[in-house]
Amino acid sequence: VNPGRVKSRDGLEGRAASFFSLDWQHGLKREGEGRHWWLVIRDFMDNGDSELVYEDKLYTETDVLKCLDEHSCSRNAGAADCTWDKSYVTDFCLRSGIHCFESTDKASFSHGKDDGRKIYSVAEPLHAGMNRQPKYDYYVQDIGNGPEMLPDPREPMLWRVSKYGIMDRLGWIRGEKSGVKWEVPGDVSEEYKKQIDSWIFVKTGKPHPRTGEDQYGWKEVYKHNHQHYNESCICVFAEMAGLIGVPA
Protein backbone atom coordinates (compact mmCIF):
# COMPACT_ATOMS: atom_id res chain seq x y z
CA VAL A 1 0.00 0.00 0.00
CA ASN A 2 1.34 3.42 -1.01
CA PRO A 3 0.02 5.98 1.54
CA GLY A 4 1.16 8.81 -0.73
CA ARG A 5 -1.37 7.88 -3.44
CA VAL A 6 -5.16 8.04 -3.58
CA LYS A 7 -7.52 6.37 -6.07
CA SER A 8 -8.35 8.66 -8.96
CA ARG A 9 -10.41 8.42 -12.13
CA ASP A 10 -7.46 10.00 -13.92
CA GLY A 11 -5.39 6.86 -13.24
CA LEU A 12 -1.71 6.63 -14.14
CA GLU A 13 -0.43 9.34 -16.45
CA GLY A 14 0.90 7.86 -19.68
CA ARG A 15 -0.58 4.44 -19.00
CA ALA A 16 -0.31 1.72 -21.63
CA ALA A 17 -3.60 0.07 -20.66
CA SER A 18 -6.46 0.12 -18.18
CA PHE A 19 -7.80 -3.36 -17.44
CA PHE A 20 -10.82 -4.39 -15.37
CA SER A 21 -12.33 -7.57 -13.96
CA LEU A 22 -15.83 -8.36 -12.69
CA ASP A 23 -17.05 -11.06 -10.32
CA TRP A 24 -20.83 -11.69 -10.07
CA GLN A 25 -22.25 -12.91 -6.76
CA HIS A 26 -25.72 -13.97 -5.64
CA GLY A 27 -24.85 -12.89 -2.10
CA LEU A 28 -25.10 -14.72 1.21
CA LYS A 29 -28.60 -14.40 2.66
CA ARG A 30 -27.35 -15.23 6.16
CA GLU A 31 -25.15 -12.12 5.92
CA GLY A 32 -27.94 -9.97 4.51
CA GLU A 33 -26.40 -9.73 1.05
CA GLY A 34 -28.26 -9.27 -2.21
CA ARG A 35 -26.96 -9.87 -5.73
CA HIS A 36 -23.97 -7.75 -6.59
CA TRP A 37 -20.79 -7.30 -8.63
CA TRP A 38 -17.22 -6.89 -7.42
CA LEU A 39 -15.14 -4.69 -9.71
CA VAL A 40 -11.43 -3.89 -9.93
CA ILE A 41 -9.82 -1.46 -12.39
CA ARG A 42 -6.02 -1.35 -12.63
CA ASP A 43 -3.77 0.79 -14.85
CA PHE A 44 -0.53 -0.55 -16.34
CA MET A 45 2.55 1.17 -17.69
CA ASP A 46 4.64 -0.18 -20.59
CA ASN A 47 7.22 -1.62 -18.18
CA GLY A 48 4.62 -3.65 -16.24
CA ASP A 49 4.26 -1.25 -13.29
CA SER A 50 0.63 -0.92 -12.23
CA GLU A 51 -1.65 0.87 -9.81
CA LEU A 52 -5.14 0.12 -8.51
CA VAL A 53 -7.58 2.74 -9.80
CA TYR A 54 -10.92 1.46 -8.50
CA GLU A 55 -12.29 -1.31 -6.24
CA ASP A 56 -15.80 -1.67 -4.88
CA LYS A 57 -19.07 -3.59 -4.75
CA LEU A 58 -21.74 -2.55 -7.29
CA TYR A 59 -25.36 -3.68 -7.41
CA THR A 60 -26.70 -3.24 -10.94
CA GLU A 61 -25.58 -3.58 -14.55
CA THR A 62 -26.15 0.14 -14.94
CA ASP A 63 -23.79 0.86 -12.04
CA VAL A 64 -21.09 -1.34 -13.60
CA LEU A 65 -21.27 0.20 -17.07
CA LYS A 66 -21.45 3.74 -15.68
CA CYS A 67 -18.36 3.12 -13.54
CA LEU A 68 -16.39 1.74 -16.50
CA ASP A 69 -17.35 4.75 -18.61
CA GLU A 70 -16.46 7.20 -15.82
CA HIS A 71 -12.98 5.64 -15.63
CA SER A 72 -12.58 5.67 -19.44
CA CYS A 73 -12.34 1.87 -19.50
CA SER A 74 -12.86 0.27 -22.89
CA ARG A 75 -15.54 -2.44 -22.65
CA ASN A 76 -13.22 -4.96 -24.34
CA ALA A 77 -10.34 -4.30 -21.92
CA GLY A 78 -11.74 -6.59 -19.24
CA ALA A 79 -13.74 -9.68 -18.42
CA ALA A 80 -16.40 -11.03 -16.09
CA ASP A 81 -16.18 -14.42 -14.40
CA CYS A 82 -18.85 -16.72 -15.87
CA THR A 83 -17.92 -19.89 -14.01
CA TRP A 84 -21.14 -19.71 -12.00
CA ASP A 85 -24.55 -18.44 -13.19
CA LYS A 86 -23.10 -18.73 -16.67
CA SER A 87 -26.30 -18.00 -18.62
CA TYR A 88 -26.84 -14.63 -16.91
CA VAL A 89 -23.22 -13.47 -16.94
CA THR A 90 -22.61 -14.41 -20.58
CA ASP A 91 -25.87 -12.70 -21.60
CA PHE A 92 -24.84 -9.50 -19.81
CA CYS A 93 -21.36 -9.62 -21.34
CA LEU A 94 -22.59 -10.22 -24.89
CA ARG A 95 -25.03 -7.32 -24.59
CA SER A 96 -22.40 -5.05 -23.07
CA GLY A 97 -19.36 -5.95 -25.18
CA ILE A 98 -17.42 -7.44 -22.25
CA HIS A 99 -15.28 -10.59 -22.42
CA CYS A 100 -15.71 -13.65 -20.17
CA PHE A 101 -13.31 -15.82 -18.17
CA GLU A 102 -14.25 -19.32 -17.03
CA SER A 103 -12.15 -20.77 -14.22
CA THR A 104 -10.97 -24.40 -14.49
CA ASP A 105 -8.67 -26.79 -12.62
CA LYS A 106 -6.48 -27.27 -15.71
CA ALA A 107 -2.87 -26.17 -15.21
CA SER A 108 -2.42 -24.88 -18.78
CA PHE A 109 -3.86 -24.83 -22.30
CA SER A 110 -2.27 -25.66 -25.64
CA HIS A 111 -1.82 -22.77 -28.10
CA GLY A 112 -0.29 -24.84 -30.88
CA LYS A 113 3.22 -26.08 -31.60
CA ASP A 114 4.73 -22.61 -32.03
CA ASP A 115 3.09 -20.90 -29.04
CA GLY A 116 3.32 -23.69 -26.46
CA ARG A 117 1.05 -23.73 -23.41
CA LYS A 118 -0.41 -20.83 -21.42
CA ILE A 119 -2.58 -20.30 -18.35
CA TYR A 120 -5.44 -19.23 -20.60
CA SER A 121 -7.07 -21.00 -23.54
CA VAL A 122 -7.31 -19.89 -27.15
CA ALA A 123 -10.09 -17.27 -27.37
CA GLU A 124 -13.52 -18.34 -28.59
CA PRO A 125 -16.28 -15.94 -29.71
CA LEU A 126 -18.69 -15.74 -26.78
CA HIS A 127 -21.79 -15.81 -28.99
CA ALA A 128 -20.82 -19.17 -30.54
CA GLY A 129 -21.11 -21.09 -27.26
CA MET A 130 -24.43 -19.35 -26.55
CA ASN A 131 -25.89 -20.19 -29.99
CA ARG A 132 -26.55 -16.48 -30.50
CA GLN A 133 -25.78 -13.96 -33.21
CA PRO A 134 -22.50 -12.02 -32.85
CA LYS A 135 -22.63 -8.53 -31.44
CA TYR A 136 -20.72 -7.20 -34.46
CA ASP A 137 -20.52 -8.33 -38.09
CA TYR A 138 -17.67 -10.65 -39.06
CA TYR A 139 -15.22 -9.51 -41.73
CA VAL A 140 -13.23 -11.31 -44.44
CA GLN A 141 -9.43 -11.44 -44.30
CA ASP A 142 -6.88 -13.39 -46.33
CA ILE A 143 -3.77 -14.16 -44.28
CA GLY A 144 -2.20 -16.52 -46.80
CA ASN A 145 -4.47 -19.54 -46.55
CA GLY A 146 -7.38 -18.12 -48.50
CA PRO A 147 -10.27 -15.90 -47.38
CA GLU A 148 -11.38 -16.41 -43.79
CA MET A 149 -14.28 -14.99 -41.77
CA LEU A 150 -12.96 -13.37 -38.58
CA PRO A 151 -14.77 -11.77 -35.63
CA ASP A 152 -14.72 -8.01 -35.20
CA PRO A 153 -11.94 -6.96 -32.75
CA ARG A 154 -14.66 -5.64 -30.42
CA GLU A 155 -16.51 -8.97 -30.32
CA PRO A 156 -16.84 -10.38 -26.76
CA MET A 157 -14.68 -13.49 -26.35
CA LEU A 158 -14.44 -16.37 -23.89
CA TRP A 159 -11.20 -17.66 -22.34
CA ARG A 160 -10.89 -20.59 -19.98
CA VAL A 161 -8.25 -19.90 -17.35
CA SER A 162 -6.24 -21.96 -14.89
CA LYS A 163 -7.57 -21.23 -11.40
CA TYR A 164 -4.22 -21.76 -9.71
CA GLY A 165 -2.17 -20.55 -12.67
CA ILE A 166 -3.70 -17.07 -12.50
CA MET A 167 -3.11 -17.02 -8.72
CA ASP A 168 0.53 -17.81 -9.44
CA ARG A 169 0.71 -14.79 -11.76
CA LEU A 170 -0.74 -12.49 -9.11
CA GLY A 171 1.59 -13.93 -6.47
CA TRP A 172 4.56 -13.38 -8.78
CA ILE A 173 3.69 -9.82 -9.78
CA ARG A 174 3.19 -8.87 -6.11
CA GLY A 175 6.51 -10.42 -5.13
CA GLU A 176 9.90 -8.74 -4.88
CA LYS A 177 11.47 -10.86 -7.64
CA SER A 178 9.08 -9.65 -10.36
CA GLY A 179 10.95 -6.36 -10.73
CA VAL A 180 7.74 -4.39 -11.30
CA LYS A 181 5.63 -2.21 -9.03
CA TRP A 182 2.16 -3.47 -8.09
CA GLU A 183 0.75 -0.57 -6.11
CA VAL A 184 -2.38 0.01 -4.06
CA PRO A 185 -3.33 3.58 -3.03
CA GLY A 186 -3.55 4.44 0.65
CA ASP A 187 -7.33 5.02 0.60
CA VAL A 188 -8.10 1.42 -0.41
CA SER A 189 -11.00 -0.16 1.50
CA GLU A 190 -10.50 -2.51 4.45
CA GLU A 191 -12.56 -5.15 2.64
CA TYR A 192 -10.17 -5.06 -0.33
CA LYS A 193 -7.25 -5.57 2.06
CA LYS A 194 -8.95 -8.68 3.48
CA GLN A 195 -9.89 -10.09 0.10
CA ILE A 196 -6.55 -9.54 -1.61
CA ASP A 197 -4.94 -11.85 0.95
CA SER A 198 -7.79 -14.37 0.97
CA TRP A 199 -5.44 -17.00 -0.51
CA ILE A 200 -1.97 -17.70 0.90
CA PHE A 201 0.89 -19.82 -0.46
CA VAL A 202 1.82 -22.58 2.01
CA LYS A 203 3.51 -25.95 2.28
CA THR A 204 1.09 -28.74 1.38
CA GLY A 205 2.64 -31.18 3.85
CA LYS A 206 3.07 -33.69 1.03
CA PRO A 207 6.64 -34.09 -0.25
CA HIS A 208 7.22 -34.46 -3.98
CA PRO A 209 6.87 -38.20 -4.77
CA ARG A 210 10.06 -38.26 -6.87
CA THR A 211 12.39 -35.68 -5.32
CA GLY A 212 11.12 -35.61 -1.74
CA GLU A 213 11.20 -31.80 -1.79
CA ASP A 214 8.57 -29.70 -0.01
CA GLN A 215 5.57 -28.88 -2.18
CA TYR A 216 3.59 -25.65 -1.99
CA GLY A 217 0.06 -24.67 -2.93
CA TRP A 218 -2.69 -22.12 -2.45
CA LYS A 219 -4.86 -22.21 0.68
CA GLU A 220 -8.03 -20.15 1.12
CA VAL A 221 -8.11 -18.28 4.43
CA TYR A 222 -11.01 -15.84 3.82
CA LYS A 223 -14.23 -16.90 2.10
CA HIS A 224 -14.78 -13.54 0.36
CA ASN A 225 -12.01 -13.89 -2.21
CA HIS A 226 -13.61 -11.94 -5.08
CA GLN A 227 -11.11 -9.10 -5.36
CA HIS A 228 -8.20 -11.55 -5.23
CA TYR A 229 -9.79 -13.35 -8.19
CA ASN A 230 -10.36 -10.06 -10.03
CA GLU A 231 -6.74 -9.00 -9.59
CA SER A 232 -5.61 -12.45 -10.76
CA CYS A 233 -7.72 -12.10 -13.93
CA ILE A 234 -6.27 -8.67 -14.62
CA CYS A 235 -2.79 -10.23 -14.54
CA VAL A 236 -3.91 -12.48 -17.41
CA PHE A 237 -4.78 -9.47 -19.58
CA ALA A 238 -1.44 -7.86 -18.70
CA GLU A 239 0.31 -11.06 -19.84
CA MET A 240 -1.77 -11.24 -23.04
CA ALA A 241 -0.75 -7.65 -23.80
CA GLY A 242 2.94 -8.42 -23.24
CA LEU A 243 3.22 -6.01 -20.30
CA ILE A 244 4.40 -8.85 -18.03
CA GLY A 245 5.87 -12.24 -18.90
CA VAL A 246 6.46 -13.33 -22.49
CA PRO A 247 4.69 -11.17 -25.12
CA ALA A 248 1.72 -12.92 -26.76
Coordinates of C-alpha atoms in Angstrom, one line a residue:
V1 CA 0.0 0.0 0.0
N2 CA 1.3 3.4 -1.0
P3 CA 0.0 6.0 1.5
G4 CA 1.2 8.8 -0.7
R5 CA -1.4 7.9 -3.4
V6 CA -5.2 8.0 -3.6
K7 CA -7.5 6.4 -6.1
S8 CA -8.4 8.7 -9.0
R9 CA -10.4 8.4 -12.1
D10 CA -7.5 10.0 -13.9
G11 CA -5.4 6.9 -13.2
L12 CA -1.7 6.6 -14.1
E13 CA -0.4 9.3 -16.4
G14 CA 0.9 7.9 -19.7
R15 CA -0.6 4.4 -19.0
A16 CA -0.3 1.7 -21.6
A17 CA -3.6 0.1 -20.7
S18 CA -6.5 0.1 -18.2
F19 CA -7.8 -3.4 -17.4
F20 CA -10.8 -4.4 -15.4
S21 CA -12.3 -7.6 -14.0
L22 CA -15.8 -8.4 -12.7
D23 CA -17.1 -11.1 -10.3
W24 CA -20.8 -11.7 -10.1
Q25 CA -22.2 -12.9 -6.8
H26 CA -25.7 -14.0 -5.6
G27 CA -24.8 -12.9 -2.1
L28 CA -25.1 -14.7 1.2
K29 CA -28.6 -14.4 2.7
R30 CA -27.3 -15.2 6.2
E31 CA -25.1 -12.1 5.9
G32 CA -27.9 -10.0 4.5
E33 CA -26.4 -9.7 1.1
G34 CA -28.3 -9.3 -2.2
R35 CA -27.0 -9.9 -5.7
H36 CA -24.0 -7.8 -6.6
W37 CA -20.8 -7.3 -8.6
W38 CA -17.2 -6.9 -7.4
L39 CA -15.1 -4.7 -9.7
V40 CA -11.4 -3.9 -9.9
I41 CA -9.8 -1.5 -12.4
R42 CA -6.0 -1.3 -12.6
D43 CA -3.8 0.8 -14.9
F44 CA -0.5 -0.6 -16.3
M45 CA 2.5 1.2 -17.7
D46 CA 4.6 -0.2 -20.6
N47 CA 7.2 -1.6 -18.2
G48 CA 4.6 -3.6 -16.2
D49 CA 4.3 -1.2 -13.3
S50 CA 0.6 -0.9 -12.2
E51 CA -1.7 0.9 -9.8
L52 CA -5.1 0.1 -8.5
V53 CA -7.6 2.7 -9.8
Y54 CA -10.9 1.5 -8.5
E55 CA -12.3 -1.3 -6.2
D56 CA -15.8 -1.7 -4.9
K57 CA -19.1 -3.6 -4.8
L58 CA -21.7 -2.6 -7.3
Y59 CA -25.4 -3.7 -7.4
T60 CA -26.7 -3.2 -10.9
E61 CA -25.6 -3.6 -14.6
T62 CA -26.1 0.1 -14.9
D63 CA -23.8 0.9 -12.0
V64 CA -21.1 -1.3 -13.6
L65 CA -21.3 0.2 -17.1
K66 CA -21.4 3.7 -15.7
C67 CA -18.4 3.1 -13.5
L68 CA -16.4 1.7 -16.5
D69 CA -17.4 4.8 -18.6
E70 CA -16.5 7.2 -15.8
H71 CA -13.0 5.6 -15.6
S72 CA -12.6 5.7 -19.4
C73 CA -12.3 1.9 -19.5
S74 CA -12.9 0.3 -22.9
R75 CA -15.5 -2.4 -22.6
N76 CA -13.2 -5.0 -24.3
A77 CA -10.3 -4.3 -21.9
G78 CA -11.7 -6.6 -19.2
A79 CA -13.7 -9.7 -18.4
A80 CA -16.4 -11.0 -16.1
D81 CA -16.2 -14.4 -14.4
C82 CA -18.8 -16.7 -15.9
T83 CA -17.9 -19.9 -14.0
W84 CA -21.1 -19.7 -12.0
D85 CA -24.5 -18.4 -13.2
K86 CA -23.1 -18.7 -16.7
S87 CA -26.3 -18.0 -18.6
Y88 CA -26.8 -14.6 -16.9
V89 CA -23.2 -13.5 -16.9
T90 CA -22.6 -14.4 -20.6
D91 CA -25.9 -12.7 -21.6
F92 CA -24.8 -9.5 -19.8
C93 CA -21.4 -9.6 -21.3
L94 CA -22.6 -10.2 -24.9
R95 CA -25.0 -7.3 -24.6
S96 CA -22.4 -5.0 -23.1
G97 CA -19.4 -5.9 -25.2
I98 CA -17.4 -7.4 -22.3
H99 CA -15.3 -10.6 -22.4
C100 CA -15.7 -13.7 -20.2
F101 CA -13.3 -15.8 -18.2
E102 CA -14.3 -19.3 -17.0
S103 CA -12.1 -20.8 -14.2
T104 CA -11.0 -24.4 -14.5
D105 CA -8.7 -26.8 -12.6
K106 CA -6.5 -27.3 -15.7
A107 CA -2.9 -26.2 -15.2
S108 CA -2.4 -24.9 -18.8
F109 CA -3.9 -24.8 -22.3
S110 CA -2.3 -25.7 -25.6
H111 CA -1.8 -22.8 -28.1
G112 CA -0.3 -24.8 -30.9
K113 CA 3.2 -26.1 -31.6
D114 CA 4.7 -22.6 -32.0
D115 CA 3.1 -20.9 -29.0
G116 CA 3.3 -23.7 -26.5
R117 CA 1.1 -23.7 -23.4
K118 CA -0.4 -20.8 -21.4
I119 CA -2.6 -20.3 -18.3
Y120 CA -5.4 -19.2 -20.6
S121 CA -7.1 -21.0 -23.5
V122 CA -7.3 -19.9 -27.1
A123 CA -10.1 -17.3 -27.4
E124 CA -13.5 -18.3 -28.6
P125 CA -16.3 -15.9 -29.7
L126 CA -18.7 -15.7 -26.8
H127 CA -21.8 -15.8 -29.0
A128 CA -20.8 -19.2 -30.5
G129 CA -21.1 -21.1 -27.3
M130 CA -24.4 -19.4 -26.6
N131 CA -25.9 -20.2 -30.0
R132 CA -26.5 -16.5 -30.5
Q133 CA -25.8 -14.0 -33.2
P134 CA -22.5 -12.0 -32.9
K135 CA -22.6 -8.5 -31.4
Y136 CA -20.7 -7.2 -34.5
D137 CA -20.5 -8.3 -38.1
Y138 CA -17.7 -10.7 -39.1
Y139 CA -15.2 -9.5 -41.7
V140 CA -13.2 -11.3 -44.4
Q141 CA -9.4 -11.4 -44.3
D142 CA -6.9 -13.4 -46.3
I143 CA -3.8 -14.2 -44.3
G144 CA -2.2 -16.5 -46.8
N145 CA -4.5 -19.5 -46.5
G146 CA -7.4 -18.1 -48.5
P147 CA -10.3 -15.9 -47.4
E148 CA -11.4 -16.4 -43.8
M149 CA -14.3 -15.0 -41.8
L150 CA -13.0 -13.4 -38.6
P151 CA -14.8 -11.8 -35.6
D152 CA -14.7 -8.0 -35.2
P153 CA -11.9 -7.0 -32.7
R154 CA -14.7 -5.6 -30.4
E155 CA -16.5 -9.0 -30.3
P156 CA -16.8 -10.4 -26.8
M157 CA -14.7 -13.5 -26.3
L158 CA -14.4 -16.4 -23.9
W159 CA -11.2 -17.7 -22.3
R160 CA -10.9 -20.6 -20.0
V161 CA -8.3 -19.9 -17.3
S162 CA -6.2 -22.0 -14.9
K163 CA -7.6 -21.2 -11.4
Y164 CA -4.2 -21.8 -9.7
G165 CA -2.2 -20.5 -12.7
I166 CA -3.7 -17.1 -12.5
M167 CA -3.1 -17.0 -8.7
D168 CA 0.5 -17.8 -9.4
R169 CA 0.7 -14.8 -11.8
L170 CA -0.7 -12.5 -9.1
G171 CA 1.6 -13.9 -6.5
W172 CA 4.6 -13.4 -8.8
I173 CA 3.7 -9.8 -9.8
R174 CA 3.2 -8.9 -6.1
G175 CA 6.5 -10.4 -5.1
E176 CA 9.9 -8.7 -4.9
K177 CA 11.5 -10.9 -7.6
S178 CA 9.1 -9.7 -10.4
G179 CA 10.9 -6.4 -10.7
V180 CA 7.7 -4.4 -11.3
K181 CA 5.6 -2.2 -9.0
W182 CA 2.2 -3.5 -8.1
E183 CA 0.7 -0.6 -6.1
V184 CA -2.4 0.0 -4.1
P185 CA -3.3 3.6 -3.0
G186 CA -3.5 4.4 0.6
D187 CA -7.3 5.0 0.6
V188 CA -8.1 1.4 -0.4
S189 CA -11.0 -0.2 1.5
E190 CA -10.5 -2.5 4.4
E191 CA -12.6 -5.1 2.6
Y192 CA -10.2 -5.1 -0.3
K193 CA -7.3 -5.6 2.1
K194 CA -9.0 -8.7 3.5
Q195 CA -9.9 -10.1 0.1
I196 CA -6.6 -9.5 -1.6
D197 CA -4.9 -11.8 1.0
S198 CA -7.8 -14.4 1.0
W199 CA -5.4 -17.0 -0.5
I200 CA -2.0 -17.7 0.9
F201 CA 0.9 -19.8 -0.5
V202 CA 1.8 -22.6 2.0
K203 CA 3.5 -26.0 2.3
T204 CA 1.1 -28.7 1.4
G205 CA 2.6 -31.2 3.9
K206 CA 3.1 -33.7 1.0
P207 CA 6.6 -34.1 -0.2
H208 CA 7.2 -34.5 -4.0
P209 CA 6.9 -38.2 -4.8
R210 CA 10.1 -38.3 -6.9
T211 CA 12.4 -35.7 -5.3
G212 CA 11.1 -35.6 -1.7
E213 CA 11.2 -31.8 -1.8
D214 CA 8.6 -29.7 0.0
Q215 CA 5.6 -28.9 -2.2
Y216 CA 3.6 -25.7 -2.0
G217 CA 0.1 -24.7 -2.9
W218 CA -2.7 -22.1 -2.4
K219 CA -4.9 -22.2 0.7
E220 CA -8.0 -20.2 1.1
V221 CA -8.1 -18.3 4.4
Y222 CA -11.0 -15.8 3.8
K223 CA -14.2 -16.9 2.1
H224 CA -14.8 -13.5 0.4
N225 CA -12.0 -13.9 -2.2
H226 CA -13.6 -11.9 -5.1
Q227 CA -11.1 -9.1 -5.4
H228 CA -8.2 -11.5 -5.2
Y229 CA -9.8 -13.3 -8.2
N230 CA -10.4 -10.1 -10.0
E231 CA -6.7 -9.0 -9.6
S232 CA -5.6 -12.5 -10.8
C233 CA -7.7 -12.1 -13.9
I234 CA -6.3 -8.7 -14.6
C235 CA -2.8 -10.2 -14.5
V236 CA -3.9 -12.5 -17.4
F237 CA -4.8 -9.5 -19.6
A238 CA -1.4 -7.9 -18.7
E239 CA 0.3 -11.1 -19.8
M240 CA -1.8 -11.2 -23.0
A241 CA -0.7 -7.7 -23.8
G242 CA 2.9 -8.4 -23.2
L243 CA 3.2 -6.0 -20.3
I244 CA 4.4 -8.8 -18.0
G245 CA 5.9 -12.2 -18.9
V246 CA 6.5 -13.3 -22.5
P247 CA 4.7 -11.2 -25.1
A248 CA 1.7 -12.9 -26.8

